[in-house]
mmCIF file of C-alpha atoms in Angstrom:
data_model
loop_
_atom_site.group_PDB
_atom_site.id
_atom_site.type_symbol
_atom_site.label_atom_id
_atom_site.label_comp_id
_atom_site.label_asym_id
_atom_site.label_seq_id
_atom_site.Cartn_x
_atom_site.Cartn_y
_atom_site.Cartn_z
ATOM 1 C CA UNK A 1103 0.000 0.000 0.000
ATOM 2 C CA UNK A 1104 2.755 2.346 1.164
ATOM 3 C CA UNK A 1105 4.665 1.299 -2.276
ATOM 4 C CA UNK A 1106 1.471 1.958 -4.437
ATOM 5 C CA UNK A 1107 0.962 5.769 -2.704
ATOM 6 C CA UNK A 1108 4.310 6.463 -3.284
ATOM 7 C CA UNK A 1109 4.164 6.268 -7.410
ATOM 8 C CA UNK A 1110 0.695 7.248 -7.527
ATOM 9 C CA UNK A 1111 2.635 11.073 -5.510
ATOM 10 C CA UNK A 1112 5.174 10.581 -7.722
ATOM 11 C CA UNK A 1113 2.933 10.832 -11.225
ATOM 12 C CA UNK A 1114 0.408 13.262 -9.367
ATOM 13 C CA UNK A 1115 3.614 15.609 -9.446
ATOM 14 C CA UNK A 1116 4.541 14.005 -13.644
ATOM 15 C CA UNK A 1117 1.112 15.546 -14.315
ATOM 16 C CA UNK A 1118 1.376 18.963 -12.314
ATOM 17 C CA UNK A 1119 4.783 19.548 -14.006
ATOM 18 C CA UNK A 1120 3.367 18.402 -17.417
ATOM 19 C CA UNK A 1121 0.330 20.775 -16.868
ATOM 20 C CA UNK A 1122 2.530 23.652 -16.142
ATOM 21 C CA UNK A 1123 4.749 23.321 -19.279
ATOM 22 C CA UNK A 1124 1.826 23.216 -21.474
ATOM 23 C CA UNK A 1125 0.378 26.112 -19.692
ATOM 24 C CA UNK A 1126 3.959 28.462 -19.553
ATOM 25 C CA UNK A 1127 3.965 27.436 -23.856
ATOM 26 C CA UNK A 1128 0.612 28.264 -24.165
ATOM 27 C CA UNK A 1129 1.645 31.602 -22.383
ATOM 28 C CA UNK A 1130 4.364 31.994 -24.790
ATOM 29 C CA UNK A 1131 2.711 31.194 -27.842
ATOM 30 C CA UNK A 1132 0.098 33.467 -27.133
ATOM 31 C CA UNK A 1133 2.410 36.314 -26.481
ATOM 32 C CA UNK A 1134 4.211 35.906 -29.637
ATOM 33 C CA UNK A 1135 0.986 35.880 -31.454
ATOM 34 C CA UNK A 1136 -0.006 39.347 -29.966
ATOM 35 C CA UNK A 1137 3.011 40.878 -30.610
ATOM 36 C CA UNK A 1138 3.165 39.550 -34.131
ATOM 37 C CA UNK A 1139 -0.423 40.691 -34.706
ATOM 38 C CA UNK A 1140 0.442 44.344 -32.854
ATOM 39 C CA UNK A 1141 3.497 44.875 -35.542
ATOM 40 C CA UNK A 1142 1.310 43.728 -38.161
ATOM 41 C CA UNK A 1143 -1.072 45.963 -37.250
ATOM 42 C CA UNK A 1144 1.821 48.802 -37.392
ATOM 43 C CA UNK A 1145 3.438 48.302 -40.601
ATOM 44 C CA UNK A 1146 -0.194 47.748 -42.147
ATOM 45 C CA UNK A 1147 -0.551 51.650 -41.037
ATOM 46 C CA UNK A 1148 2.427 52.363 -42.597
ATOM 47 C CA UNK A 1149 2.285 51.145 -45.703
ATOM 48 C CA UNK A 1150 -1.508 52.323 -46.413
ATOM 49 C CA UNK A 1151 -0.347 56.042 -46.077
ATOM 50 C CA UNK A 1152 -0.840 57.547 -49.599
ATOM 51 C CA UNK A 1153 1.996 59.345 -51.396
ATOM 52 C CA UNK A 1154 1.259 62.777 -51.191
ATOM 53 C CA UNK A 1155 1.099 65.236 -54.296
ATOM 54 C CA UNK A 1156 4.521 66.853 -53.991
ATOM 55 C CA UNK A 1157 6.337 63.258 -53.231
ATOM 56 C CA UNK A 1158 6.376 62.290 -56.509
ATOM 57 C CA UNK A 1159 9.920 62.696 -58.245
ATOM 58 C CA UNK A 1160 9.234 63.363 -61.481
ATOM 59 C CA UNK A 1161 12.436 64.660 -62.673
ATOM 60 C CA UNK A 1162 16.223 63.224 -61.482
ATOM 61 C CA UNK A 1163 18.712 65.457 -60.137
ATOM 62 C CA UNK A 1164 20.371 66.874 -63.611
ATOM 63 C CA UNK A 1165 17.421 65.478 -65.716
ATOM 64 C CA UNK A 1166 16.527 68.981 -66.425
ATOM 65 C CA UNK A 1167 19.372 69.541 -68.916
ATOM 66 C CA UNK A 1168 17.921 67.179 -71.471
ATOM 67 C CA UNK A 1169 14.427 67.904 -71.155
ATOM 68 C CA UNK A 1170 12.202 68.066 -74.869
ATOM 69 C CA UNK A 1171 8.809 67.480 -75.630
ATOM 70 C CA UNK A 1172 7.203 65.016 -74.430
ATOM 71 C CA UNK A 1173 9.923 64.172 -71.377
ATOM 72 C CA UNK A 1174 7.681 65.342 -68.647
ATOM 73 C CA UNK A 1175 4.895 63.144 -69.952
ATOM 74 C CA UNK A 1176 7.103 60.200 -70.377
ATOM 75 C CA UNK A 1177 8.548 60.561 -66.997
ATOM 76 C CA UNK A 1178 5.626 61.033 -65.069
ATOM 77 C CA UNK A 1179 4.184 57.580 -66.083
ATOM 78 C CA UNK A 1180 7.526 56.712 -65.437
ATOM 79 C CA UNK A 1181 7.492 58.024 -62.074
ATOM 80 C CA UNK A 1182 4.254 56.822 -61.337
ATOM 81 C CA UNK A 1183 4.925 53.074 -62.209
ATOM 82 C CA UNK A 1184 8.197 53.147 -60.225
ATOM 83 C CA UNK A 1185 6.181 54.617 -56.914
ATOM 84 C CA UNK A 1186 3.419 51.143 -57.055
ATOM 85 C CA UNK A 1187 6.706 49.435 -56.985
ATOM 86 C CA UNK A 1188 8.743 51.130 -54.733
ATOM 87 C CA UNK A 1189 6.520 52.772 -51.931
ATOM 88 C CA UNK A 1190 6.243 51.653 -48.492
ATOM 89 C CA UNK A 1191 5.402 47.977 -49.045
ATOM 90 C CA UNK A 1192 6.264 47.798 -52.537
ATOM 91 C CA UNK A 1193 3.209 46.731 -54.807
ATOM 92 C CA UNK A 1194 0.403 45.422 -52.383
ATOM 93 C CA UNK A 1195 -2.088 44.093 -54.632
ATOM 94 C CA UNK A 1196 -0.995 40.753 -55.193
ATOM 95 C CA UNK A 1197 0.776 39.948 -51.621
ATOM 96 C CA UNK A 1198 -0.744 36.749 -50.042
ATOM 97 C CA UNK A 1199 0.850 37.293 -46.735
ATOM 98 C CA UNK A 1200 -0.190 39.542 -43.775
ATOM 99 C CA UNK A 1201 -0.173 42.426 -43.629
ATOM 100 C CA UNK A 1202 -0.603 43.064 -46.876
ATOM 101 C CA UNK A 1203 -3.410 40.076 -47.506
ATOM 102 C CA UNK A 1204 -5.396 42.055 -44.969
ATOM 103 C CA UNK A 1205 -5.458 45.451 -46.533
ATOM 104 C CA UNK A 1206 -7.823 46.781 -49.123
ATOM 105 C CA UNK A 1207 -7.999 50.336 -48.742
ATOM 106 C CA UNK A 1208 -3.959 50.722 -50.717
ATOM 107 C CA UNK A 1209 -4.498 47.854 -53.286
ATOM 108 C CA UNK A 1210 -7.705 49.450 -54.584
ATOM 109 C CA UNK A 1211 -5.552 53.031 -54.687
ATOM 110 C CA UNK A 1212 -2.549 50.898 -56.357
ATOM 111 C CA UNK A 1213 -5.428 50.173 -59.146
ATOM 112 C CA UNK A 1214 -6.691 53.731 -59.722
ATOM 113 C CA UNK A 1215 -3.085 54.614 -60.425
ATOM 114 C CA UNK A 1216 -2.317 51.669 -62.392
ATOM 115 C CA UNK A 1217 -5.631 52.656 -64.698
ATOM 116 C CA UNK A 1218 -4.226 55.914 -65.311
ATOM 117 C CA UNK A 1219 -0.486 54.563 -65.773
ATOM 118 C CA UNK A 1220 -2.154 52.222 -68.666
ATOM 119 C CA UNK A 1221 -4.667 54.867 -70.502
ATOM 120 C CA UNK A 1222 -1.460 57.254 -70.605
ATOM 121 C CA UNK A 1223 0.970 54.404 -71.934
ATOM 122 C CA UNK A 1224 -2.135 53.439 -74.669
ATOM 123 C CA UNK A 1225 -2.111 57.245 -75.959
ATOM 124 C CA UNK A 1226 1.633 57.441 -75.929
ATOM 125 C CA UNK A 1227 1.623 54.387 -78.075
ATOM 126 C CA UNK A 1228 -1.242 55.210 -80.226
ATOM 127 C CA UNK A 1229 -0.786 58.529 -81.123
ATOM 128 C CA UNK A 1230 1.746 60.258 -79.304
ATOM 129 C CA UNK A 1231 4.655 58.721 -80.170
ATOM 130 C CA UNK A 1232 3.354 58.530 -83.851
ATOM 131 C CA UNK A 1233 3.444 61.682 -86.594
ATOM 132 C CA UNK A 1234 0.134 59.849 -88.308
ATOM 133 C CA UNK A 1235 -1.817 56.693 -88.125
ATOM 134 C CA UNK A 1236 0.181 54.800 -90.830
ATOM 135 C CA UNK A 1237 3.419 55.782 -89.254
ATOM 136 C CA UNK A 1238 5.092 52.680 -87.223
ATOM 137 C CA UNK A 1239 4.957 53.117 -83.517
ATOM 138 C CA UNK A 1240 7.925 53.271 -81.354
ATOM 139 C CA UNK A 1241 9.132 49.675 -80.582
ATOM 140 C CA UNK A 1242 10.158 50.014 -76.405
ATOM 141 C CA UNK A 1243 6.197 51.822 -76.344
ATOM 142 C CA UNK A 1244 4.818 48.719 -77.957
ATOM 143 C CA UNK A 1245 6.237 46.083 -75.353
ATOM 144 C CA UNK A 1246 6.103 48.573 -72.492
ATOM 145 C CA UNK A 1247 2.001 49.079 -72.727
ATOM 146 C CA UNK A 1248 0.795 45.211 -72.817
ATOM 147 C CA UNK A 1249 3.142 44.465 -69.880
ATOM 148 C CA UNK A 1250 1.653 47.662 -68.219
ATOM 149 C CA UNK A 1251 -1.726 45.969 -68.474
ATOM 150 C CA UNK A 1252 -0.699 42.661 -67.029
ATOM 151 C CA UNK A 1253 -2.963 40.788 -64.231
ATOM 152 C CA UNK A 1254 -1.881 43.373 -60.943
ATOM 153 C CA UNK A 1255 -3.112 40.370 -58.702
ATOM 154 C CA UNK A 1256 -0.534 37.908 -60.283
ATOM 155 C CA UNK A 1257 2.243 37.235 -57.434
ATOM 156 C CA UNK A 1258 4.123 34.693 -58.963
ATOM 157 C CA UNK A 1259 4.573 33.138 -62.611
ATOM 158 C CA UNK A 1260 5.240 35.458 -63.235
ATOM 159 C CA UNK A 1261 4.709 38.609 -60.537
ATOM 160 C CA UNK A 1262 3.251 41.514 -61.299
ATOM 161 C CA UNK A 1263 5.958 43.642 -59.640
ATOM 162 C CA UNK A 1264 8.530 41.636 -62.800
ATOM 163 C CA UNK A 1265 6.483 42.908 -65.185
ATOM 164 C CA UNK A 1266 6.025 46.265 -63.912
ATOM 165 C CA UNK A 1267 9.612 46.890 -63.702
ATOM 166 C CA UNK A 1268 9.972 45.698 -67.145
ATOM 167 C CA UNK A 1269 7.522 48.046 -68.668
ATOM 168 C CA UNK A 1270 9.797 50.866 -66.505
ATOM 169 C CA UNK A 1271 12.884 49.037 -68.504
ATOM 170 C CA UNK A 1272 11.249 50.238 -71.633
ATOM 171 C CA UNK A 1273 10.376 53.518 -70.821
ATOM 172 C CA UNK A 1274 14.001 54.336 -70.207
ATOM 173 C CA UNK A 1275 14.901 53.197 -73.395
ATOM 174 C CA UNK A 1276 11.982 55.606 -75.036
ATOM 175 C CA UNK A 1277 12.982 58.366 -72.843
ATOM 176 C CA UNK A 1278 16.728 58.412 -73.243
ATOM 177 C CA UNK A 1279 16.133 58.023 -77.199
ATOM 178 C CA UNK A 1280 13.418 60.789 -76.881
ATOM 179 C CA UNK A 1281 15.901 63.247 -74.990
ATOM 180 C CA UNK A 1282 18.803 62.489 -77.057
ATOM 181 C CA UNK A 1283 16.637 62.819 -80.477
ATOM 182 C CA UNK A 1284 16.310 59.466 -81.438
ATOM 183 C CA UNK A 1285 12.705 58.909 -80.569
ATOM 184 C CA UNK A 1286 9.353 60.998 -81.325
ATOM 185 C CA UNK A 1287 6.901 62.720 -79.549
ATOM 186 C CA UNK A 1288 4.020 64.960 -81.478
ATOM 187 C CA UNK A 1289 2.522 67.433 -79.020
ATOM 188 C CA UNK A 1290 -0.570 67.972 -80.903
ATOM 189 C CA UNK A 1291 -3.623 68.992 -80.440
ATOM 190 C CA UNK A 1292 -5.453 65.734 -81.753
ATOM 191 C CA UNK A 1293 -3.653 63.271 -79.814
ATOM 192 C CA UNK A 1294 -4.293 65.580 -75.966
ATOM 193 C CA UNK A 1295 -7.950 65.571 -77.182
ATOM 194 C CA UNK A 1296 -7.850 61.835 -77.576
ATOM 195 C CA UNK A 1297 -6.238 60.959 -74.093
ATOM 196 C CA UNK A 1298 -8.258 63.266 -72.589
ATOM 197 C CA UNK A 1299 -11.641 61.671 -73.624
ATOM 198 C CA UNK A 1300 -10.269 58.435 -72.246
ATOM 199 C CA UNK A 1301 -9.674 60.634 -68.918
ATOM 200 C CA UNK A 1302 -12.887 61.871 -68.707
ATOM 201 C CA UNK A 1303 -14.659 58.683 -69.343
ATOM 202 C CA UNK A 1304 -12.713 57.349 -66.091
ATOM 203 C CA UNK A 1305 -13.847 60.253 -64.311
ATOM 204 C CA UNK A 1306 -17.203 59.502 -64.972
ATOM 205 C CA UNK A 1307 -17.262 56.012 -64.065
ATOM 206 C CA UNK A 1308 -15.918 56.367 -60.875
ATOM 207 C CA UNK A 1309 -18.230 59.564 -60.203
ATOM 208 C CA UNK A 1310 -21.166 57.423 -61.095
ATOM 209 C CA UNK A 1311 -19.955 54.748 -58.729
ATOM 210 C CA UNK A 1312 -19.341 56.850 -55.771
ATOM 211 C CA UNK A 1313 -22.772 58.335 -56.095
ATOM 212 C CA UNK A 1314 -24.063 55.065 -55.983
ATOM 213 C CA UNK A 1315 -23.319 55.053 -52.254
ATOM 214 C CA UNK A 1316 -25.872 56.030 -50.982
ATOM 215 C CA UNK A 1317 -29.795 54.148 -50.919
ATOM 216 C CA UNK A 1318 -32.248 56.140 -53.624
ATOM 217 C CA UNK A 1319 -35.120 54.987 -55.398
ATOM 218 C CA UNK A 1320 -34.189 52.192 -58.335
ATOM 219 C CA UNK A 1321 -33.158 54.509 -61.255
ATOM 220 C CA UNK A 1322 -31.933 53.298 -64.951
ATOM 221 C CA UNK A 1323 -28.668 53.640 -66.865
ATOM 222 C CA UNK A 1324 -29.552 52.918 -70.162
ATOM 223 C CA UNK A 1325 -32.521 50.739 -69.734
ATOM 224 C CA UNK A 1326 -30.686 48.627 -67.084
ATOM 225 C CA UNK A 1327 -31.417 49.356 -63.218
ATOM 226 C CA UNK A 1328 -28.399 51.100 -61.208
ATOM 227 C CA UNK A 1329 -27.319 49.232 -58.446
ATOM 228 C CA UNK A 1330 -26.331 50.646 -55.528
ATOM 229 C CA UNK A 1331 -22.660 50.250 -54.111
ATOM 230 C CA UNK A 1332 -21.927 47.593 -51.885
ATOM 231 C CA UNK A 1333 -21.552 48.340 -48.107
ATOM 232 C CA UNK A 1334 -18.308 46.523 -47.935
ATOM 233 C CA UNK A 1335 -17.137 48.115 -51.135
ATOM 234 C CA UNK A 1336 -17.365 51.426 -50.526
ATOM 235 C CA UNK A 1337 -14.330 52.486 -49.372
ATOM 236 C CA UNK A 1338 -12.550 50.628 -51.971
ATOM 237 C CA UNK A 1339 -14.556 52.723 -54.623
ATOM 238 C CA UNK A 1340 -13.498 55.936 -52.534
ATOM 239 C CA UNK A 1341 -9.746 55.187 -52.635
ATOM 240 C CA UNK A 1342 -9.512 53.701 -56.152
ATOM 241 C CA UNK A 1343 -10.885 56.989 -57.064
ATOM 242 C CA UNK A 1344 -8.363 58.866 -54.499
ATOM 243 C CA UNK A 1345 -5.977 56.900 -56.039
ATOM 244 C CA UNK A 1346 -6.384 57.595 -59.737
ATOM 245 C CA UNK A 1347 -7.469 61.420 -59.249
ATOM 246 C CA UNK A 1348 -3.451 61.971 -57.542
ATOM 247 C CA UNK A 1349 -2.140 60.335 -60.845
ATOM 248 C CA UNK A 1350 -4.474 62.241 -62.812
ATOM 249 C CA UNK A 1351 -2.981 65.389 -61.304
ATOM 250 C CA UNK A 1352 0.493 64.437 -62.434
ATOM 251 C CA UNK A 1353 0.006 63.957 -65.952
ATOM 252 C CA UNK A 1354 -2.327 66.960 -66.299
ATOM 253 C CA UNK A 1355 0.948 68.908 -64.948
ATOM 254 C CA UNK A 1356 3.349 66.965 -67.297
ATOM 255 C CA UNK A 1357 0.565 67.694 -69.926
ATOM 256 C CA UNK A 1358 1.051 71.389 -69.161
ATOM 257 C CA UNK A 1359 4.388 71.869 -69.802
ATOM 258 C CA UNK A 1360 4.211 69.094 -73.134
ATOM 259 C CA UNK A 1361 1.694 70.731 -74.594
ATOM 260 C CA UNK A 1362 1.904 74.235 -73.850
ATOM 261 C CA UNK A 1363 1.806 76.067 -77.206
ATOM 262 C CA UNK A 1364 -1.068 73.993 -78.278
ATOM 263 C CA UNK A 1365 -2.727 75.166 -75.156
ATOM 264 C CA UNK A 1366 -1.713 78.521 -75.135
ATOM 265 C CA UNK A 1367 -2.967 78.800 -78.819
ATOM 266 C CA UNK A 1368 -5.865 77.184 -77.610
ATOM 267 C CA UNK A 1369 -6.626 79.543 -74.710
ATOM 268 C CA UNK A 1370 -7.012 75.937 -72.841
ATOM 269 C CA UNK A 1371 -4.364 76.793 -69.683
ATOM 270 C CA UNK A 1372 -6.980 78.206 -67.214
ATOM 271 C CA UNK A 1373 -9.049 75.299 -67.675
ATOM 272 C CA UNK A 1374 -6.375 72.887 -67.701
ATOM 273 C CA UNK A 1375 -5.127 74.726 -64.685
ATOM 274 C CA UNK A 1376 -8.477 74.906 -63.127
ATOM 275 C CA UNK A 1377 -9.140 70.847 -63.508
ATOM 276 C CA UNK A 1378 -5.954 69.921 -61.684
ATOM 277 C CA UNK A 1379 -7.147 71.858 -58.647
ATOM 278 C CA UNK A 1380 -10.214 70.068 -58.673
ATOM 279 C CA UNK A 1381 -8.119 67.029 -58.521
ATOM 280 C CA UNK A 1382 -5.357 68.325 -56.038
ATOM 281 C CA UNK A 1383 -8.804 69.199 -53.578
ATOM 282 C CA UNK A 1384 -9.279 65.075 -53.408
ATOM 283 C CA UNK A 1385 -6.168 64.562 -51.679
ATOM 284 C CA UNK A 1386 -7.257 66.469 -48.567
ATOM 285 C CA UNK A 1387 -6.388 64.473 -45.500
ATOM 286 C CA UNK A 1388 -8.920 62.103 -44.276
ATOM 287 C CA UNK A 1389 -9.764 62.866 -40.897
ATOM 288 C CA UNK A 1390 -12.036 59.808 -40.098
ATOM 289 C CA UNK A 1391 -10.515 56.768 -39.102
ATOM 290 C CA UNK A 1392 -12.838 55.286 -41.730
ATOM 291 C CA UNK A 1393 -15.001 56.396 -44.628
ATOM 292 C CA UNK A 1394 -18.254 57.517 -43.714
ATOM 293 C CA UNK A 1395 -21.705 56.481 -45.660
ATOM 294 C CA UNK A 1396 -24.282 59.604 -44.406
ATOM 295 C CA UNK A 1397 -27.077 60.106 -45.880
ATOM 296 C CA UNK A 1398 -29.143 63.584 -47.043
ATOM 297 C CA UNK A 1399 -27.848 66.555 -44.477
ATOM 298 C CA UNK A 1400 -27.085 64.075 -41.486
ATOM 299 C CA UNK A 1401 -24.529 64.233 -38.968
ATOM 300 C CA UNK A 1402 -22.280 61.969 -40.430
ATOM 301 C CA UNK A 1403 -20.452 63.068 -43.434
ATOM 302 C CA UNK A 1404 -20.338 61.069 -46.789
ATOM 303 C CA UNK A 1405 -16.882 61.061 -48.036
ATOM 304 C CA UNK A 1406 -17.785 59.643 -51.195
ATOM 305 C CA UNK A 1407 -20.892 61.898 -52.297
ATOM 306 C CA UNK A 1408 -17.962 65.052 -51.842
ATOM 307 C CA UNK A 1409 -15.688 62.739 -53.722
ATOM 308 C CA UNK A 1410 -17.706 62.609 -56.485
ATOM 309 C CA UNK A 1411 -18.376 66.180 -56.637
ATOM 310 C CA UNK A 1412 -14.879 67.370 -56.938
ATOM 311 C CA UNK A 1413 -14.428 64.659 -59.757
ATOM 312 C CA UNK A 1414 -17.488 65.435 -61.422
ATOM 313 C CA UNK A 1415 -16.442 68.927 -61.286
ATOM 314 C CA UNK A 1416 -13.531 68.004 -62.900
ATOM 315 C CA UNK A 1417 -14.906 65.614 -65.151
ATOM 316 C CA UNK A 1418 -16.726 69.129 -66.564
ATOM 317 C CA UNK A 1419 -13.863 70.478 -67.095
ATOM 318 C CA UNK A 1420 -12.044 68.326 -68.836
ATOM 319 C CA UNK A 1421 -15.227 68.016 -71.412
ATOM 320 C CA UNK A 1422 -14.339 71.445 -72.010
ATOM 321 C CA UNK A 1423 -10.742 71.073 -72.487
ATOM 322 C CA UNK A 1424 -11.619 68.611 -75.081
ATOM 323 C CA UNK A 1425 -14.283 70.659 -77.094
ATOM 324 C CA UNK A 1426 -11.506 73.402 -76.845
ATOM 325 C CA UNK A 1427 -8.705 71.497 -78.174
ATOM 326 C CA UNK A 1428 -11.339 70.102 -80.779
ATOM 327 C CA UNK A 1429 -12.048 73.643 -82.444
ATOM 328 C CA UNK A 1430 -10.438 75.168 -85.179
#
């Protein structure tokens, strides 16, 4: 009996001491997942902070020296490819690890930038880069654009940060020939005209979709009922448009100093002027720690209702630049 008590103490304590290990690594474990989730939580912050409008190099120390037409277009979509790729967190739209997998709000601005990157690339291509339709468009513009326009939720096989950086490959190849005069660009008023249709019809869209944010009676586009936004998309709407109104701002500067005789001889710079301060006024800091959905003259605001107004306002404006540029 006294033999029998004695192991019976003896795996009594086995078993405490077992129970406390698995208790002190449960501990652990659980501390390690709280401070991996806290620094997650940190650099997800960080890397959904939007570029600001002045943080965009556009020009290289000493770039300014070989400067011709067209070299402020070309590098600004430059620029703008080579900040998705190399902003806090790199390109974010295709990463299927936290924190990146749990973000939305900086993927869907990645995409409104990406749109813009792509319609500019198209027109550069198409008629920009070309002195008439059956002239032979420049070679690096014709690989750059397709690659431009690859999947941007591809991460491997390839990624879409490899062919990103591939297009940017190419546009140093057009923009060295371009600055050294070995490459074209045709500042005319046609080809603005053209790019800026394809500007404004993006405007639109994404006005249209923003004002679908808030619940009205069934109304028809077309003959087909207009749905209302999602809930859940939303704020993915208001930062895809955030997103592709800060590029928009960009080119519509390069733009300005491309083009500037055709607009001066149009009489098109206050407008032209007057659009990309519609567009600068949608990069005002957001306050809220999330985007708002009020309705009517509530307390709560509606970020994207005033969204869409200073892009429909815009949108105006750039219908006018075009009938301008369009005239005689």
């Amino acid at each position: 009996m006294k033999f029998n008590r004695r192991f019976s103490g003896a795996d009594g304590l086995g078993d405490r001491l077992g129970g406390g290990r698995s208790r002190t690594l449960g501990t652990v474990i659980g501390a390690v997942l709280i401070v991996y989730l806290f620094i997650c939580l940190l650099v997800g912050w960080y890397w959904s902070r939007e570029p600001g409008l002045n943080e965009l190099n556009v020009l290289p120390v000493g770039a300014s020296n070989s400067l011709t037409t067209g070299s402020h277009t070309a590098r600004t979509v430059r620029a703008l490819s080579m900040t998705l790729l190399e902003k806090p967190g790199g390109f974010i739209s295709n990463d299927i690890t936290p924190p990146g997998i749990w973000l939305d709000n900086m993927p869907s601005w990645e995409f409104g930038v990406l749109v813009q990157v792509r319609d500019m690339a198209r027109a550069m291509r198409r008629d920009m880069a070309r002195s008439q339709s059956q002239s032979t468009e420049d070679a690096a513009l014709a690989k750059a654009e397709p690659l431009l326009h690859f999947d941007h939720n591809s991460w491997a096989l390839p990624a879409s940060e490899s062919e990103y950086r591939s297009a940017v490959r190419l546009l140093d190849d057009y923009i060295g020939r371009l600055e050294s005069g070995n490459a074209s660009f045709y500042a005319r008023a046609d080809n603005l005209a053209a790019w800026i249709g394809d500007a404004s019809t993006r405007l639109g869209s994404l006005s249209q979709r923003l004002s679908s944010s808030v619940a009205r009676a069934p109304l028809t586009d077309g003959g087909r009922e207009r749905k209302k936004t999602p809930w859940l998309q939303i704020d993915n709407v208001f930062y895809e448009a955030r997103g592709s109104a800060w590029a928009l701002a960009h080119l519509l500067r390069a733009v300005e100093k491309d083009y500037a005789e055709v607009l001066d001889k149009k009489n098109a710079l206050v407008s032209l002027r007057q659009i990309i301060r519609e567009l600068e006024a949608t990069q005002e800091t957001v306050w809220s720690p999330m985007i708002l959905n009020g309705g009517g003259f509530g307390v709560l605001a509606n970020h994207s209702l005033v969204m869409a107004n200073y892009l429909s306002r815009a949108n105006a404006g750039l219908i006018d630049l075009r009938r301008l540029l369009e005239q005689g």
